[in-house]
Tab-separated table of N, CA and C in Angstrom:
chain	number	residue	atom	x	y	z
A	63	GLN	N	-128.455	81.504	-2.458
A	63	GLN	CA	-128.592	81.228	-3.912
A	63	GLN	C	-127.418	81.537	-4.634
A	64	VAL	N	-127.103	80.296	-5.291
A	64	VAL	CA	-126.173	80.426	-6.352
A	64	VAL	C	-126.373	80.377	-7.820
A	65	GLN	N	-126.205	81.606	-8.581
A	65	GLN	CA	-126.351	81.152	-10.023
A	65	GLN	C	-125.076	80.682	-10.673
A	66	LEU	N	-125.558	79.681	-11.771
A	66	LEU	CA	-124.396	79.445	-12.607
A	66	LEU	C	-124.962	79.607	-13.885
A	67	VAL	N	-123.773	80.169	-15.029
A	67	VAL	CA	-123.951	80.537	-16.113
A	67	VAL	C	-122.832	79.877	-17.237
A	68	GLU	N	-123.608	78.644	-18.076
A	68	GLU	CA	-122.756	77.780	-19.192
A	68	GLU	C	-122.299	78.751	-19.955
A	69	SER	N	-121.429	78.339	-20.759
A	69	SER	CA	-121.226	78.864	-21.660
A	69	SER	C	-120.184	77.763	-22.676
A	70	GLY	N	-119.693	78.136	-23.977
A	70	GLY	CA	-118.963	77.153	-24.895
A	70	GLY	C	-119.540	75.743	-25.672
A	71	GLY	N	-120.989	76.046	-25.669
A	71	GLY	CA	-121.960	74.728	-26.327
A	71	GLY	C	-121.761	75.002	-28.040
A	72	GLY	N	-121.914	74.231	-28.634
A	72	GLY	CA	-122.255	74.570	-30.053
A	72	GLY	C	-122.261	73.272	-30.835
A	73	LEU	N	-122.014	73.416	-32.303
A	73	LEU	CA	-122.335	72.483	-33.254
A	73	LEU	C	-120.580	71.811	-33.761
A	74	VAL	N	-120.159	70.854	-33.217
A	74	VAL	CA	-119.259	70.389	-34.004
A	74	VAL	C	-118.639	68.573	-34.414
A	75	GLN	N	-117.771	68.509	-35.332
A	75	GLN	CA	-117.913	66.887	-36.219
A	75	GLN	C	-117.422	66.308	-35.156
A	76	ALA	N	-117.904	65.220	-35.599
A	76	ALA	CA	-117.159	64.029	-34.878
A	76	ALA	C	-115.774	63.552	-34.676
A	77	GLY	N	-114.891	63.108	-33.583
A	77	GLY	CA	-113.561	63.603	-33.131
A	77	GLY	C	-113.453	64.857	-33.190
A	78	GLY	N	-114.241	66.201	-33.122
A	78	GLY	CA	-113.575	66.959	-32.441
A	78	GLY	C	-113.596	67.913	-31.197
A	79	SER	N	-113.286	68.915	-30.637
A	79	SER	CA	-113.133	69.439	-29.228
A	79	SER	C	-114.116	70.321	-28.879
A	80	LEU	N	-114.207	70.783	-27.705
A	80	LEU	CA	-115.128	71.761	-27.352
A	80	LEU	C	-114.806	71.851	-25.670
A	81	ARG	N	-115.173	72.978	-24.971
A	81	ARG	CA	-114.298	73.456	-24.101
A	81	ARG	C	-115.991	74.060	-23.326
A	82	LEU	N	-116.427	73.438	-22.173
A	82	LEU	CA	-117.588	74.785	-21.565
A	82	LEU	C	-117.161	75.020	-20.287
A	83	SER	N	-117.753	75.963	-20.096
A	83	SER	CA	-117.533	76.893	-18.942
A	83	SER	C	-118.407	76.985	-17.883
A	84	CYS	N	-118.187	77.249	-16.966
A	84	CYS	CA	-119.376	77.511	-15.840
A	84	CYS	C	-118.677	78.363	-15.315
A	85	VAL	N	-119.812	79.739	-14.452
A	85	VAL	CA	-119.190	80.507	-14.096
A	85	VAL	C	-120.509	80.673	-12.687
A	86	ALA	N	-119.652	80.802	-11.192
A	86	ALA	CA	-121.143	80.865	-10.473
A	86	ALA	C	-120.621	82.143	-9.421
A	87	SER	N	-121.682	82.802	-8.983
A	87	SER	CA	-122.224	83.772	-8.714
A	87	SER	C	-121.209	83.568	-7.259
A	88	THR	N	-120.742	82.867	-6.765
A	88	THR	CA	-120.267	82.811	-5.417
A	88	THR	C	-118.815	82.325	-5.647
A	89	SER	N	-118.087	82.079	-4.421
A	89	SER	CA	-116.661	81.490	-4.985
A	89	SER	C	-116.298	80.153	-4.991
A	90	THR	N	-116.238	79.365	-6.116
A	90	THR	CA	-116.217	78.241	-5.864
A	90	THR	C	-115.345	77.358	-4.755
A	91	PHE	N	-114.345	77.887	-4.340
A	91	PHE	CA	-113.914	77.568	-3.352
A	91	PHE	C	-114.532	76.900	-1.906
A	92	ARG	N	-116.028	77.352	-1.952
A	92	ARG	CA	-117.308	77.369	-0.696
A	92	ARG	C	-117.803	76.391	-1.026
A	93	LEU	N	-117.497	75.628	-2.693
A	93	LEU	CA	-118.733	74.765	-2.730
A	93	LEU	C	-118.224	73.530	-3.115
A	94	ASN	N	-118.995	72.903	-2.358
A	94	ASN	CA	-118.287	71.073	-2.112
A	94	ASN	C	-118.248	70.484	-3.157
A	95	VAL	N	-118.959	70.704	-4.286
A	95	VAL	CA	-118.661	69.657	-5.161
A	95	VAL	C	-119.557	70.341	-6.982
A	96	MET	N	-118.957	70.326	-7.608
A	96	MET	CA	-119.327	71.008	-8.968
A	96	MET	C	-118.728	69.880	-9.862
A	97	GLY	N	-119.809	70.424	-10.730
A	97	GLY	CA	-120.339	69.116	-12.018
A	97	GLY	C	-120.510	69.275	-13.132
A	98	TRP	N	-120.608	68.767	-14.032
A	98	TRP	CA	-121.577	68.308	-15.456
A	98	TRP	C	-122.360	67.535	-15.572
A	99	TYR	N	-123.520	67.519	-15.991
A	99	TYR	CA	-124.429	66.316	-16.173
A	99	TYR	C	-125.056	66.905	-17.763
A	100	ARG	N	-125.638	65.668	-18.347
A	100	ARG	CA	-126.310	66.181	-19.487
A	100	ARG	C	-126.990	64.995	-20.060
A	101	GLN	N	-128.267	65.747	-20.866
A	101	GLN	CA	-129.225	65.364	-21.100
A	101	GLN	C	-129.740	65.042	-22.377
A	102	ALA	N	-129.491	64.170	-22.958
A	102	ALA	CA	-130.347	63.915	-24.224
A	102	ALA	C	-131.666	63.826	-24.822
A	103	PRO	N	-132.211	63.972	-25.199
A	103	PRO	CA	-133.628	63.701	-25.893
A	103	PRO	C	-133.863	62.542	-25.713
A	104	GLY	N	-135.363	62.595	-24.995
A	104	GLY	CA	-135.783	61.224	-24.300
A	104	GLY	C	-135.446	60.194	-23.354
A	105	LYS	N	-134.425	60.879	-22.693
A	105	LYS	CA	-133.191	60.113	-21.935
A	105	LYS	C	-133.262	61.128	-20.562
A	106	GLU	N	-132.886	60.463	-19.446
A	106	GLU	CA	-132.762	61.056	-18.299
A	106	GLU	C	-131.467	61.660	-18.156
A	107	ARG	N	-131.316	62.826	-17.336
A	107	ARG	CA	-130.430	63.417	-17.235
A	107	ARG	C	-129.427	62.617	-16.034
A	108	GLU	N	-127.947	62.817	-16.771
A	108	GLU	CA	-127.169	61.795	-15.969
A	108	GLU	C	-126.102	62.600	-16.054
A	109	LEU	N	-125.167	62.147	-15.079
A	109	LEU	CA	-123.651	62.884	-14.578
A	109	LEU	C	-122.473	62.019	-15.753
A	110	VAL	N	-122.163	63.337	-16.162
A	110	VAL	CA	-120.651	63.326	-17.254
A	110	VAL	C	-119.608	63.192	-16.178
A	111	ALA	N	-119.072	64.390	-15.108
A	111	ALA	CA	-118.532	64.416	-14.421
A	111	ALA	C	-118.240	65.533	-13.222
A	112	ALA	N	-117.627	64.862	-12.188
A	112	ALA	CA	-117.906	65.843	-11.043
A	112	ALA	C	-116.540	66.130	-10.439
A	113	LEU	N	-116.088	67.187	-9.407
A	113	LEU	CA	-115.048	68.009	-9.245
A	113	LEU	C	-115.436	67.986	-7.667
A	114	ALA	N	-114.717	67.510	-6.710
A	114	ALA	CA	-115.164	68.149	-5.442
A	114	ALA	C	-114.186	69.469	-4.790
A	115	ARG	N	-114.428	69.555	-3.711
A	115	ARG	CA	-113.570	70.713	-3.337
A	115	ARG	C	-112.309	70.234	-3.222
A	116	ALA	N	-112.157	68.883	-2.317
A	116	ALA	CA	-110.675	68.320	-1.837
A	116	ALA	C	-110.070	67.625	-3.400
A	117	GLY	N	-110.424	67.765	-4.304
A	117	GLY	CA	-109.750	67.756	-5.755
A	117	GLY	C	-109.951	66.375	-6.157
A	118	SER	N	-110.880	65.213	-5.507
A	118	SER	CA	-111.202	64.353	-6.565
A	118	SER	C	-112.256	64.226	-7.438
A	119	ARG	N	-111.842	63.679	-8.623
A	119	ARG	CA	-112.935	63.448	-9.500
A	119	ARG	C	-113.602	62.373	-9.954
A	120	ASN	N	-114.838	62.706	-10.616
A	120	ASN	CA	-115.399	61.325	-11.130
A	120	ASN	C	-115.784	61.347	-12.466
A	121	TYR	N	-115.662	60.340	-13.019
A	121	TYR	CA	-116.356	60.596	-14.513
A	121	TYR	C	-117.313	59.589	-15.229
A	122	ASP	N	-117.800	59.331	-15.737
A	122	ASP	CA	-119.083	58.740	-16.445
A	122	ASP	C	-117.775	57.549	-17.276
A	123	ASP	N	-118.068	56.286	-17.130
A	123	ASP	CA	-117.177	55.251	-17.850
A	123	ASP	C	-117.564	56.145	-19.327
A	124	SER	N	-118.208	56.212	-19.740
A	124	SER	CA	-118.633	56.840	-21.491
A	124	SER	C	-117.713	57.766	-21.925
A	125	VAL	N	-117.316	58.918	-20.811
A	125	VAL	CA	-116.173	60.044	-21.294
A	125	VAL	C	-114.970	59.666	-20.984
A	126	LYS	N	-114.690	59.050	-20.032
A	126	LYS	CA	-112.958	58.474	-19.001
A	126	LYS	C	-112.244	58.470	-20.474
A	127	GLY	N	-110.999	59.459	-20.484
A	127	GLY	CA	-109.973	59.208	-21.398
A	127	GLY	C	-110.093	60.723	-22.110
A	128	ARG	N	-111.657	60.838	-22.534
A	128	ARG	CA	-111.456	61.862	-23.391
A	128	ARG	C	-112.364	63.247	-22.762
A	129	PHE	N	-112.990	63.345	-21.611
A	129	PHE	CA	-112.930	64.790	-20.766
A	129	PHE	C	-112.331	64.738	-19.772
A	130	THR	N	-112.320	66.211	-19.704
A	130	THR	CA	-111.510	66.327	-17.882
A	130	THR	C	-112.785	67.832	-17.604
A	131	ILE	N	-112.594	67.518	-16.411
A	131	ILE	CA	-113.026	68.456	-15.506
A	131	ILE	C	-112.071	69.267	-14.889
A	132	SER	N	-112.089	70.912	-14.556
A	132	SER	CA	-111.271	71.383	-13.796
A	132	SER	C	-112.269	72.818	-13.357
A	133	ARG	N	-111.100	73.557	-12.120
A	133	ARG	CA	-111.967	74.427	-11.280
A	133	ARG	C	-110.871	75.012	-11.341
A	134	ASP	N	-111.071	76.704	-11.407
A	134	ASP	CA	-110.398	77.682	-11.221
A	134	ASP	C	-111.330	78.431	-10.476
A	135	ASN	N	-110.659	78.365	-8.792
A	135	ASN	CA	-111.663	79.160	-7.976
A	135	ASN	C	-111.067	80.857	-8.186
A	136	ALA	N	-110.009	80.997	-8.775
A	136	ALA	CA	-109.932	82.597	-8.756
A	136	ALA	C	-110.764	83.498	-9.621
A	137	LYS	N	-111.249	82.438	-10.380
A	137	LYS	CA	-111.895	83.107	-11.460
A	137	LYS	C	-113.314	82.272	-11.462
A	138	ASN	N	-113.724	81.544	-10.528
A	138	ASN	CA	-115.304	81.093	-9.705
A	138	ASN	C	-116.024	80.196	-10.874
A	139	THR	N	-114.662	79.523	-11.902
A	139	THR	CA	-115.396	78.575	-13.106
A	139	THR	C	-115.020	77.297	-12.613
A	140	VAL	N	-115.701	76.432	-13.565
A	140	VAL	CA	-115.717	74.714	-13.709
A	140	VAL	C	-115.654	74.973	-15.157
A	141	SER	N	-114.883	74.428	-15.460
A	141	SER	CA	-114.949	73.777	-17.002
A	141	SER	C	-114.461	72.255	-17.283
A	142	LEU	N	-114.973	71.867	-18.723
A	142	LEU	CA	-114.931	70.617	-19.066
A	142	LEU	C	-114.566	70.578	-20.390
A	143	GLU	N	-113.379	70.804	-20.554
A	143	GLU	CA	-112.749	69.825	-21.611
A	143	GLU	C	-113.176	68.130	-22.258
A	144	MET	N	-113.856	68.557	-23.421
A	144	MET	CA	-114.237	67.954	-24.117
A	144	MET	C	-113.399	66.993	-25.607
A	145	ASN	N	-112.682	66.126	-25.614
A	145	ASN	CA	-111.668	66.001	-27.083
A	145	ASN	C	-112.643	64.309	-27.336
A	146	SER	N	-112.329	64.345	-28.445
A	146	SER	CA	-112.544	63.042	-29.107
A	146	SER	C	-114.505	62.938	-29.906
A	147	LEU	N	-114.908	64.155	-29.625
A	147	LEU	CA	-116.308	63.950	-29.069
A	147	LEU	C	-117.260	62.712	-30.337
A	148	LYS	N	-118.147	62.265	-29.874
A	148	LYS	CA	-118.508	61.351	-30.453
A	148	LYS	C	-120.760	61.513	-30.723
A	149	PRO	N	-120.669	61.246	-31.811
A	149	PRO	CA	-122.575	61.565	-32.012
A	149	PRO	C	-122.919	61.356	-30.584
A	150	GLU	N	-122.826	60.342	-30.047
A	150	GLU	CA	-123.053	59.902	-28.661
A	150	GLU	C	-123.052	61.032	-27.646
A	151	ASP	N	-122.625	61.559	-27.485
A	151	ASP	CA	-122.133	63.119	-26.801
A	151	ASP	C	-123.382	64.205	-27.104
A	152	THR	N	-123.956	64.042	-28.010
A	152	THR	CA	-124.826	65.427	-28.254
A	152	THR	C	-126.074	65.437	-27.406
A	153	ALA	N	-126.231	66.545	-26.505
A	153	ALA	CA	-127.013	66.529	-25.356
A	153	ALA	C	-126.896	68.255	-24.855
A	154	VAL	N	-127.957	68.316	-24.171
A	154	VAL	CA	-127.703	69.477	-23.171
A	154	VAL	C	-126.780	69.224	-22.055
A	155	TYR	N	-126.021	70.306	-21.713
A	155	TYR	CA	-124.865	70.091	-20.582
A	155	TYR	C	-125.132	71.217	-19.788
A	156	TYR	N	-125.682	70.308	-18.437
A	156	TYR	CA	-125.797	71.639	-17.155
A	156	TYR	C	-124.691	71.234	-16.306
A	157	CYS	N	-124.786	72.466	-16.190
A	157	CYS	CA	-123.206	72.714	-14.785
A	157	CYS	C	-124.141	72.435	-13.449
A	158	ASN	N	-123.584	72.051	-12.469
A	158	ASN	CA	-124.640	71.688	-11.403
A	158	ASN	C	-123.496	72.067	-10.047
A	159	ALA	N	-123.664	72.642	-8.893
A	159	ALA	CA	-123.020	72.626	-7.737
A	159	ALA	C	-124.418	72.785	-6.744
A	160	ASP	N	-122.876	71.823	-5.493
A	160	ASP	CA	-123.618	71.836	-4.473
A	160	ASP	C	-123.066	72.403	-3.437
A	161	HIS	N	-123.992	73.335	-2.186
A	161	HIS	CA	-123.495	74.312	-1.569
A	161	HIS	C	-124.566	74.416	-0.843
A	162	PHE	N	-123.785	73.468	0.485
A	162	PHE	CA	-124.554	73.446	1.742
A	162	PHE	C	-125.869	72.665	1.692
A	163	GLY	N	-125.467	71.251	0.728
A	163	GLY	CA	-126.335	70.332	0.581
A	163	GLY	C	-127.239	70.462	-0.336
A	164	ILE	N	-127.547	71.761	-0.963
A	164	ILE	CA	-128.300	72.099	-1.927
A	164	ILE	C	-127.657	72.318	-3.203
A	165	SER	N	-128.692	71.902	-4.326
A	165	SER	CA	-128.237	71.794	-5.710
A	165	SER	C	-128.485	72.692	-6.199
A	166	TYR	N	-127.889	73.376	-7.388
A	166	TYR	CA	-128.152	74.403	-8.118
A	166	TYR	C	-127.659	74.004	-9.596
A	167	TRP	N	-128.923	74.789	-10.413
A	167	TRP	CA	-128.456	74.177	-11.726
A	167	TRP	C	-127.927	75.593	-12.543
A	168	GLY	N	-127.624	75.501	-13.748
A	168	GLY	CA	-127.729	76.348	-14.463
A	168	GLY	C	-128.555	75.943	-15.818
A	169	GLN	N	-128.628	76.718	-16.577
A	169	GLN	CA	-129.693	76.702	-17.586
A	169	GLN	C	-129.410	75.735	-18.705
A	170	GLY	N	-128.006	75.505	-18.981
A	170	GLY	CA	-127.733	74.157	-20.062
A	170	GLY	C	-127.125	75.043	-21.031
A	171	THR	N	-126.366	74.395	-21.773
A	171	THR	CA	-125.917	74.681	-23.007
A	171	THR	C	-125.704	73.450	-23.989
A	172	GLN	N	-126.245	73.831	-25.178
A	172	GLN	CA	-126.649	72.315	-26.095
A	172	GLN	C	-125.223	71.958	-27.159
A	173	VAL	N	-125.090	70.860	-26.770
A	173	VAL	CA	-123.913	70.124	-27.694
A	173	VAL	C	-124.022	69.515	-28.303
A	174	THR	N	-123.740	69.823	-30.012
A	174	THR	CA	-124.268	68.946	-31.076
A	174	THR	C	-123.032	68.107	-31.774
A	175	VAL	N	-123.017	66.798	-31.795
A	175	VAL	CA	-121.657	66.324	-32.663
A	175	VAL	C	-122.626	65.572	-33.890
A	176	SER	N	-121.776	66.044	-35.120
A	176	SER	CA	-122.499	65.549	-35.999
A	176	SER	C	-121.485	64.881	-36.911
A	177	SER	N	-122.028	63.141	-37.106
A	177	SER	CA	-121.305	62.271	-37.598
A	177	SER	C	-120.791	62.786	-38.904
């Protein structure tokens, strides 16, 4: 069982920045893939960014060049640096981890971008 706790959401104006953090209850070194998803009202949950243990990164096209995912194994943390935020980035952001083929989710943190 892996617990994930997100923090860092909030309200920001368009063009601003936020940094989301996710602390895992186990060593992130052991987790195959960690990522961030988001779900806007009335929409499906979608992948925003993912970071594999080997270091490869994957971003949704809508956030490329604006968001950066990183992992700090010493702190069991994965972070999402979000810059140049747009109103369409408004959503609940969820941390996700894959551990031995099982997917774990955090409870989510709200990000609201005002125009």
